[in-house]
Short mmCIF file of C-alpha atoms and ligand atoms in Angstrom, two decimals:
data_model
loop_
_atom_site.label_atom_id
_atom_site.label_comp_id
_atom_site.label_asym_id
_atom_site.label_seq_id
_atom_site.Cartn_x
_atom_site.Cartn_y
_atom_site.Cartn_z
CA UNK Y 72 18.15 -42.79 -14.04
CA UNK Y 73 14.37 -41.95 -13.65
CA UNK Y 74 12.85 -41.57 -9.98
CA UNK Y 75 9.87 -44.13 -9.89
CA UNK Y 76 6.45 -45.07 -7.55
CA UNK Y 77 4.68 -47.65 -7.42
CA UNK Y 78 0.85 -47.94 -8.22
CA UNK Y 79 -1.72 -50.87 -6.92
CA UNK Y 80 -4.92 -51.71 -8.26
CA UNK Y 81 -7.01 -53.40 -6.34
CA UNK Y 82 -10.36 -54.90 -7.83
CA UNK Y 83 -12.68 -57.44 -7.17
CA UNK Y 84 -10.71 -60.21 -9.55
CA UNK Y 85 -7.44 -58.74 -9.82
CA UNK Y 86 -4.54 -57.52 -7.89
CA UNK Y 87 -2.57 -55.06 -10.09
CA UNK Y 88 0.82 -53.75 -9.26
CA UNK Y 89 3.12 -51.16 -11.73
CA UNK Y 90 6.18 -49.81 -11.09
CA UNK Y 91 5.81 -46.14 -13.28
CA UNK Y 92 8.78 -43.69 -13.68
CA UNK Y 93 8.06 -39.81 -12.89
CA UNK Y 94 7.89 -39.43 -16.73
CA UNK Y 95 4.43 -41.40 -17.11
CA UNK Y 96 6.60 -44.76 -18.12
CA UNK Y 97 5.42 -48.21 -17.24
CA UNK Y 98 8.92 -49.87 -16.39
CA UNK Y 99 6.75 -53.10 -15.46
CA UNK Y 100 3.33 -54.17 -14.22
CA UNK Y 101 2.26 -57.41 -12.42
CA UNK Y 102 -1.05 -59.03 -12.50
CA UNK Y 103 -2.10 -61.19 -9.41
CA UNK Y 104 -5.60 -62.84 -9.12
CA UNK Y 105 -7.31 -61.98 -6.03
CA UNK Y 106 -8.04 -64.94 -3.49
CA UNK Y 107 -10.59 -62.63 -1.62
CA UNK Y 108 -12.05 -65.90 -0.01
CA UNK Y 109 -8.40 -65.90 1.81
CA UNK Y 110 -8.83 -63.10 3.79
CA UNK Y 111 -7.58 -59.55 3.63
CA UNK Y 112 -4.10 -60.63 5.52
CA UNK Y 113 -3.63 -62.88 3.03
CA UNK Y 114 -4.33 -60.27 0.30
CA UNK Y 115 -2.23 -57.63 1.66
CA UNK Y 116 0.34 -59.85 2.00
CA UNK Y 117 0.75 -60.37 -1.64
CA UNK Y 118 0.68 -57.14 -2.48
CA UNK Y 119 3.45 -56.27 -0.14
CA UNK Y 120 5.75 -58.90 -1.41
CA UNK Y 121 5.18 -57.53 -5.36
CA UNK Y 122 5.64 -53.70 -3.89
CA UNK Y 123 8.67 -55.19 -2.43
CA UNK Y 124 10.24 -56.65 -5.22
CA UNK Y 125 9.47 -54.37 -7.71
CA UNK Y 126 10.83 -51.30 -5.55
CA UNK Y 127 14.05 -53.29 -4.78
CA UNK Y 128 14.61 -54.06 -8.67
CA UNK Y 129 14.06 -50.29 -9.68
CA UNK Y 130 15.96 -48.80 -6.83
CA UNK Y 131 19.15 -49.72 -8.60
CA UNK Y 132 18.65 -46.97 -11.35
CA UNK Y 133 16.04 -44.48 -9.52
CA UNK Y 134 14.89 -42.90 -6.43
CA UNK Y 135 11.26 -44.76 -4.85
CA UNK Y 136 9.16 -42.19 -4.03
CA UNK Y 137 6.46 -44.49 -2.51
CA UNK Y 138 3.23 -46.32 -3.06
CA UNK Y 139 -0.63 -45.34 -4.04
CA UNK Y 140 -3.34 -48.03 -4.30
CA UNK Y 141 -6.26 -47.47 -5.52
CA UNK Y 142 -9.38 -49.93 -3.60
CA UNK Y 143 -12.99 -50.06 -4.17
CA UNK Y 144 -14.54 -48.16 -1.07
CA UNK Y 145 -15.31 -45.27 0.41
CA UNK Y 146 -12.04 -44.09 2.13
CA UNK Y 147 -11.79 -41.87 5.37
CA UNK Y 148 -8.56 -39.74 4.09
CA UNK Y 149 -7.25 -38.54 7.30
CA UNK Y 150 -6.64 -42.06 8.95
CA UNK Y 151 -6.72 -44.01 5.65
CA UNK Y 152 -8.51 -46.57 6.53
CA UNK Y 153 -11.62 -48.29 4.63
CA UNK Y 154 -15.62 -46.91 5.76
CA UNK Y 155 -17.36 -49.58 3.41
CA UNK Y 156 -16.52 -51.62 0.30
CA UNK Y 157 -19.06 -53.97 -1.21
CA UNK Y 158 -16.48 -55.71 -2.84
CA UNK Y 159 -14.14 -55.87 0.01
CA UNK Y 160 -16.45 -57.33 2.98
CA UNK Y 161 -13.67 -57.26 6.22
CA UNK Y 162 -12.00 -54.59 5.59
CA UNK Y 163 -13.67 -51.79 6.93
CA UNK Y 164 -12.38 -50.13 9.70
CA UNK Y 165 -9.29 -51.71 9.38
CA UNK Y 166 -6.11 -49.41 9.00
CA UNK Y 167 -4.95 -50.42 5.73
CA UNK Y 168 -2.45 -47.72 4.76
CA UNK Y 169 -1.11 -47.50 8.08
CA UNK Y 170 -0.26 -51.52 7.98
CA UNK Y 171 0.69 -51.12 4.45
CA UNK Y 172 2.91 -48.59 5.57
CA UNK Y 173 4.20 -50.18 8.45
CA UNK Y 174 5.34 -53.50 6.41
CA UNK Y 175 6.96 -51.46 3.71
CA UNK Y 176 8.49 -49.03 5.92
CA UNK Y 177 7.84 -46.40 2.74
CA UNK Y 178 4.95 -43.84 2.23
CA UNK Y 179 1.51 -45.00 1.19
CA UNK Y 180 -1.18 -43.30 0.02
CA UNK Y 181 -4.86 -44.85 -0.59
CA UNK Y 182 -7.45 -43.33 -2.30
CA UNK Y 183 -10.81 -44.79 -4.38
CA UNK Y 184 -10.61 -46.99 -7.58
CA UNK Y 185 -12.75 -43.72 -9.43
CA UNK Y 186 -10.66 -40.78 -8.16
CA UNK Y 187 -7.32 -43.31 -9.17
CA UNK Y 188 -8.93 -43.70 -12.62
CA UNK Y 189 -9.36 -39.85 -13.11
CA UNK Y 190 -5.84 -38.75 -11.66
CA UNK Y 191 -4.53 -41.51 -14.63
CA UNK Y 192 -6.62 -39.88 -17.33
CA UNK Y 193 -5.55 -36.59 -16.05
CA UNK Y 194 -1.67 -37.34 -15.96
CA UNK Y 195 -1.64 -39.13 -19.25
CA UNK Y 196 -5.10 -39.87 -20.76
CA UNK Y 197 -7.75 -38.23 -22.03
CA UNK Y 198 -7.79 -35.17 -19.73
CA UNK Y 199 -3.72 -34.17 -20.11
CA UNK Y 200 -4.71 -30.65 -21.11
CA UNK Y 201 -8.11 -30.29 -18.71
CA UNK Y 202 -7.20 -28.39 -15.70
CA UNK Y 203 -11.24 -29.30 -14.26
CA UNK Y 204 -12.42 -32.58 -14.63
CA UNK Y 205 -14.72 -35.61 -14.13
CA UNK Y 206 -14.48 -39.05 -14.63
CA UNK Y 207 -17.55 -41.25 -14.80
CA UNK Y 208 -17.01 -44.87 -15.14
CA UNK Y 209 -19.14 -47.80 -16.41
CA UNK Y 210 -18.80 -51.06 -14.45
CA UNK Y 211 -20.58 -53.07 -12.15
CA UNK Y 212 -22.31 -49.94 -10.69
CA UNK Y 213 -21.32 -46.62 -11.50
CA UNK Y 214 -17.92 -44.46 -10.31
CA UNK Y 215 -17.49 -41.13 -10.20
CA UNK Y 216 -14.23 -38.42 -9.46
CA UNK Y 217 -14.06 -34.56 -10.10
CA UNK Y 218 -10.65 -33.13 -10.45
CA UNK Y 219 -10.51 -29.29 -9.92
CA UNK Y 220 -7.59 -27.40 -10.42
CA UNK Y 221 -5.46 -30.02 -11.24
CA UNK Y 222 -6.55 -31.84 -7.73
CA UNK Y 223 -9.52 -34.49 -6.53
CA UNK Y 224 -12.37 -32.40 -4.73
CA UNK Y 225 -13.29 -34.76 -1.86
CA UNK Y 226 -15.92 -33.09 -0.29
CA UNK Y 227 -16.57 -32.79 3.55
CA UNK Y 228 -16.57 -36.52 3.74
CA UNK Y 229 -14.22 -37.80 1.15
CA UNK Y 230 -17.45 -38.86 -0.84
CA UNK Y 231 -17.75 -36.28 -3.47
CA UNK Y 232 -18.71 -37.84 -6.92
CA UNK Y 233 -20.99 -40.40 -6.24
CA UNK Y 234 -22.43 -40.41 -9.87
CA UNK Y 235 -23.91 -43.32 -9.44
CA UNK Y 236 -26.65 -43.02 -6.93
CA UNK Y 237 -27.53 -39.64 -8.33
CA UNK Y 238 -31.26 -39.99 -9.11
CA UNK Y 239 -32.02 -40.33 -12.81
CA UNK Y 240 -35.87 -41.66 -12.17
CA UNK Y 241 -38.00 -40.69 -9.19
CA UNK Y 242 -39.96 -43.54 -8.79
CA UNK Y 243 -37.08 -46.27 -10.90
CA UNK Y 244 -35.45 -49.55 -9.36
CA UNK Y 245 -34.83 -49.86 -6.08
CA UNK Y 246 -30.67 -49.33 -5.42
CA UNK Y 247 -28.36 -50.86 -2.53
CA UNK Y 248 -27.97 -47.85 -1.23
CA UNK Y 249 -31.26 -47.18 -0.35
CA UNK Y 250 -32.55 -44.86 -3.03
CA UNK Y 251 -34.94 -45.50 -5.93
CA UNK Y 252 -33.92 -44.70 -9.78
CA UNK Y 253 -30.18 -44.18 -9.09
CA UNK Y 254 -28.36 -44.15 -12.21
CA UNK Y 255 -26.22 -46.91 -11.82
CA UNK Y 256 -29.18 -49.12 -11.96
CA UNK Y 257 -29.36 -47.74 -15.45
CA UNK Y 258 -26.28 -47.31 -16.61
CA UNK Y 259 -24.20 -50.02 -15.58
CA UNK Y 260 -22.88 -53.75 -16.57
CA UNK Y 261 -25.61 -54.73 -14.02
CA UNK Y 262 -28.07 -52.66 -15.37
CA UNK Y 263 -27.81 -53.76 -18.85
CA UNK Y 264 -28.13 -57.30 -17.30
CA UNK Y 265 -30.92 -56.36 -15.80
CA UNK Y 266 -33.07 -54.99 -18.30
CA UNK Y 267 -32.38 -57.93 -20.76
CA UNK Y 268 -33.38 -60.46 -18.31
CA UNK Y 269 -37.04 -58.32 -17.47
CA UNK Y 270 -37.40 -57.87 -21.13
CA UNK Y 271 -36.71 -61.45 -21.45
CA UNK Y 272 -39.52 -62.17 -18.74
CA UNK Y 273 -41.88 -60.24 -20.58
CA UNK Y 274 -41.94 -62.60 -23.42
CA UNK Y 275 -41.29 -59.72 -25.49
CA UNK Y 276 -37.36 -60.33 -26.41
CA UNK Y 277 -36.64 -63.72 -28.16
CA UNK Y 278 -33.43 -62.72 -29.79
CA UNK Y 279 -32.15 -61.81 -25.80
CA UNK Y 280 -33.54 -64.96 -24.62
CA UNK Y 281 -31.82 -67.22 -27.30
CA UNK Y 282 -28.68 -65.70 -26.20
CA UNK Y 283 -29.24 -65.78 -22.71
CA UNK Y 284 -30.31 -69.75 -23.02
CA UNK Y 285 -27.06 -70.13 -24.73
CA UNK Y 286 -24.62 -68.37 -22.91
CA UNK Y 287 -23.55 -69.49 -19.50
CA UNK Y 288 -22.10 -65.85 -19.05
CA UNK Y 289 -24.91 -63.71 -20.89
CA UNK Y 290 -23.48 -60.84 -19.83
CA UNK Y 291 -23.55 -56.82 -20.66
CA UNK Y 292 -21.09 -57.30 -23.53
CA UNK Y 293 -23.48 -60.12 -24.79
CA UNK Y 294 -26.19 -58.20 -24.68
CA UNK Y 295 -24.18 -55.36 -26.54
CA UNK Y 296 -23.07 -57.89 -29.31
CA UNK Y 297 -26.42 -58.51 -30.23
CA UNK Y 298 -27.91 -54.85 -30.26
CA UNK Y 299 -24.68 -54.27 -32.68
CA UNK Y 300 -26.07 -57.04 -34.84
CA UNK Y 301 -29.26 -55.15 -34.53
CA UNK Y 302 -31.70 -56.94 -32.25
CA UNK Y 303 -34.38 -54.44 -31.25
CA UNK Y 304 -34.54 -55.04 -27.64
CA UNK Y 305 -31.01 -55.16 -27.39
CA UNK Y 306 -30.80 -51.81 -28.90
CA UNK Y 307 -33.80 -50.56 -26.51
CA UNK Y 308 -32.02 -51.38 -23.43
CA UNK Y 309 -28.67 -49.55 -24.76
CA UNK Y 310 -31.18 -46.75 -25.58
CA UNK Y 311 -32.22 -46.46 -22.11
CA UNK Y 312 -28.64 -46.54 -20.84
CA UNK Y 313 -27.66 -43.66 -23.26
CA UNK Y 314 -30.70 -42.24 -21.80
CA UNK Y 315 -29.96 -42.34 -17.78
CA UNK Y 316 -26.59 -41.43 -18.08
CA UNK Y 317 -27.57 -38.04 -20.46
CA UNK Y 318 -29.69 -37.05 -17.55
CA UNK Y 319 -26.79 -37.70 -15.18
CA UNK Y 320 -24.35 -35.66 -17.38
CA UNK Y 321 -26.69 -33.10 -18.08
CA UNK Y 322 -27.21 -32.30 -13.94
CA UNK Y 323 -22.76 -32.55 -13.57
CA UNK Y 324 -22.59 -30.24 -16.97
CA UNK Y 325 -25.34 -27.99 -15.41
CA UNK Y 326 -24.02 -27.91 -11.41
CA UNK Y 327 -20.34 -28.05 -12.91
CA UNK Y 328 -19.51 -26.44 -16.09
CA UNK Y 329 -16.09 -28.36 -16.08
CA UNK Y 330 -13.85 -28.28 -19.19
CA UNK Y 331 -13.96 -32.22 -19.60
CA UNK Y 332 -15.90 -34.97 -18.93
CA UNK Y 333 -14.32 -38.41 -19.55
CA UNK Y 334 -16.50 -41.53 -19.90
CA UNK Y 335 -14.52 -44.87 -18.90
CA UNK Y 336 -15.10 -48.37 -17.36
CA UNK Y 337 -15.22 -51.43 -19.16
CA UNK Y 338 -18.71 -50.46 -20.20
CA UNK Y 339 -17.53 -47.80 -22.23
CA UNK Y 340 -16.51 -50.75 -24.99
CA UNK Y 341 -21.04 -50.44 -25.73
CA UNK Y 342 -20.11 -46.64 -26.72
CA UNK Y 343 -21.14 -46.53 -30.33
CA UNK Y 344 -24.69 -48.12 -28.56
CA UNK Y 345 -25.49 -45.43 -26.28
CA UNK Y 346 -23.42 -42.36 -26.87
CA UNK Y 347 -26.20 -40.73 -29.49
CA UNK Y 348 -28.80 -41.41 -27.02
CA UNK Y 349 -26.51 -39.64 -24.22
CA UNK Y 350 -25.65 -36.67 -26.43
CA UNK Y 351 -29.06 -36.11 -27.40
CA UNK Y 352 -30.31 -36.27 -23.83
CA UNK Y 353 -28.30 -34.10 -22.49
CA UNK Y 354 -28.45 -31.94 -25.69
CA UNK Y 355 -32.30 -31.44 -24.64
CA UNK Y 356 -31.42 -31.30 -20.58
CA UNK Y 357 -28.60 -29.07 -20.33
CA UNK Y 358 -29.04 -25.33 -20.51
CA UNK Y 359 -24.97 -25.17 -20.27
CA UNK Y 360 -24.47 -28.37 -22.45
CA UNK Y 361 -26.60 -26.40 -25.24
CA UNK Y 362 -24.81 -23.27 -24.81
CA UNK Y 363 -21.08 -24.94 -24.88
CA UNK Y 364 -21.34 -28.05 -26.99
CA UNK Y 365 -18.67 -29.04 -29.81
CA UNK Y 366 -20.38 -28.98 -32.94
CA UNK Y 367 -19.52 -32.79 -33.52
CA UNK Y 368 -19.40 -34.69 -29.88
CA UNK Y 369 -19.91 -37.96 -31.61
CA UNK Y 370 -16.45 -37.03 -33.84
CA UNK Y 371 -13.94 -40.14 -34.04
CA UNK Y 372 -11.17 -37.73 -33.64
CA UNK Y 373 -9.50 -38.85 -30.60
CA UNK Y 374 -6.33 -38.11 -28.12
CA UNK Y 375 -4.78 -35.15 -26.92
CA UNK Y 376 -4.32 -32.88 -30.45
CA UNK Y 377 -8.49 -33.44 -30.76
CA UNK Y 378 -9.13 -32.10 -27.47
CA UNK Y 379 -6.84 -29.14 -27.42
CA UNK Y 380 -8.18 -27.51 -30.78
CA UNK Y 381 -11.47 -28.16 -29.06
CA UNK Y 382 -10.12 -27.15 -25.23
CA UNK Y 383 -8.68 -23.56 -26.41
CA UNK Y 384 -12.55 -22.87 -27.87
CA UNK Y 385 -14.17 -23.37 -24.33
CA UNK Y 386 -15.97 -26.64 -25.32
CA UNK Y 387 -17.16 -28.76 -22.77
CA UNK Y 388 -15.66 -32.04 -23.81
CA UNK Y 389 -17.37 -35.63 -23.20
CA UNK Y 390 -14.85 -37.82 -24.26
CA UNK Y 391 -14.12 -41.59 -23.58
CA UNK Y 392 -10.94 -42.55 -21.75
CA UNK Y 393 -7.99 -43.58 -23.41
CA UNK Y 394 -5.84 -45.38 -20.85
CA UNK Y 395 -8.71 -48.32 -20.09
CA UNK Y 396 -8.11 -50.65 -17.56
CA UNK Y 397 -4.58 -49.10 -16.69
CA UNK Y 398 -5.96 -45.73 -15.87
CA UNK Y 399 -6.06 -46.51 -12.45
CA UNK Y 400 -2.45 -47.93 -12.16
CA UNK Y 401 -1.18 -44.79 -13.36
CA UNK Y 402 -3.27 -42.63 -11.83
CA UNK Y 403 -2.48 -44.50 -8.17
CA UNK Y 404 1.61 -44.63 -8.87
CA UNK Y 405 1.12 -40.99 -9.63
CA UNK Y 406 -0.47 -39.62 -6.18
CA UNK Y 407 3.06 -40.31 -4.42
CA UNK Y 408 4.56 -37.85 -6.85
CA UNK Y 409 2.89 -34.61 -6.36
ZN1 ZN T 1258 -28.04 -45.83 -5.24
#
């Protein structure tokens, strides 16, 4: 008999629903594709049905507690509804919890895909024993979630932790948002994209421009295949990465001084390509960094034992995730239980 919630995913390509028990155990997890093109009725239709099902074939052996779902947007907290999601065009302003709620007649909770991602970590990742925390994570653009005292700072807004369009370049690449030199057009799936295909403008990059002539999806983990092989531009651009995201840690270790910083996103997979830029970066950047740094950040040692032995020694830890793309099921089935 284990008490249970259920946690939602919801991403630009796929609809992901788990049913989790209060222990941190996945007692099953669905995957639906996202027909965005249908319309958000249509959307939140489907994941009503799989909440549905899943609570009524769990309910036989445990109590449901209710739902979180995790969305990519910028969330107004109080009335739960949706200010402004680039993947999710329609749905802002549109009380999504509420109707969620309504159809499932069972409490919902919504919160960002980032702050999802670091309440998973947190629970049962990387961060278990880190009462402070951030999460940065590497995907398209750039998300970002502090945890303090166990609990996700908002801010005054609900926007806290917008790593990504923290400036890392006064005068760099225009962003969406409106800014120049944010990091996220550095640091990024789309930024690595990005710089390969000016690099392969220049002329100057014929081992990215083979690749990219051959690949019908020459994409960030393309790009990351050949700077493993050891194509120089390749390299370069993860350099730069490793680069803008040392200056972005360095300003969060500096402003923050948290006990652990976890690195995630699918992204994170290019690690061994830009993490001794990063560390070296913010090495050089960060007065705190310098002053609290593990001896060996680049160790392979990883999981919970590694970071304790490093915790109980006041380290600040920059570690990579551990749950990957499930972070933010977890961490969204576990906001109904506290
Ligand atoms: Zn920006």
């Amino acid at each position: 008999m284990s008490d249970f919630s259920i946690g939602v995913d919801l991403g630009g390509t796929n609809l992901r629903i788990a049913a989790v028990s209060t222990e941190g155990q996945l007692l099953e997890k669905i995957t639906l594709g996202v027909k965005l093109a249908l319309g958000r009725d249509h959307v939140i239709g489907e994941m009503c049905d799989a909440i549905q099902r899943l609570s009524d074939q769990y309910r036989v052996s445990g109590r449901f507690i209710g739902a979180g779902i995790g969305v990519p947007g910028i969330i107004d907290m109080e009335t739960g509804m949706m200010r402004k999601s680039a993947n999710l065009p329609g749905w802002s302003d549109y009380p999504v919890r509420d109707e969620i709620e309504r159809r499932l007649g069972t409490r919902v909770f919504l919160d960002n895909d980032a702050n999802v991602a670091a309440l998973g970590e947190k629970w049962l990742g990387a961060a278990r024993d880190a009462d402070n925390m951030a999460m940065i994570t590497l995907g398209t653009g750039i998300g970002g979630a502090i945890i303090l005292n166990g609990k996700i700072f908002y801010g005054m807004s609900g926007m806290a932790g917008e790593f990504g369009h923290v400036t890392v370049e006064p005068d760099g690449v225009p962003c969406g948002c409106g800014n120049h030199g944010c990091a996220e057009r550095y640091a990024s799936a789309t930024a690595v994209v990005r710089m390969a295909r000016e690099a392969i403008a220049s002329g100057a990059a014929p081992g990215l421009a083979k690749a990219a002539g051959s690949d019908s999806e020459f994409s960030a983990e393309s790009i990351y295949k050949l700077a493993i092989q050891g194509d120089a531009e390749a390299r370069r651009i993860f350099t730069r990465f490793g680069q803008a995201l040392g200056i972005l840690l360095a300003d969060l270790v500096n402003i923050l001084d948290l006990d652990m910083f976890v690195i995630g996103g699918g992204v994170v997979s290019a690690w061994d390509s830009f993490a001794p830029k990063m560390f070296a970066e913010l090495r050089e950047r960060s007065l705190v960094y310098a002053a609290s740094a593990p001896e060996d950040p680049l160790s392979k040692k990883e999981g919970a034992s590694a970071q304790i032995s490093a915790y109980t020694r006041k380290k600040t830890i920059i570690t990579r995730a551990l749950l990957g793309s499930d972070a933010g099921l977890y961490g969204a089935a576990r906001i109904p239980m506290s």
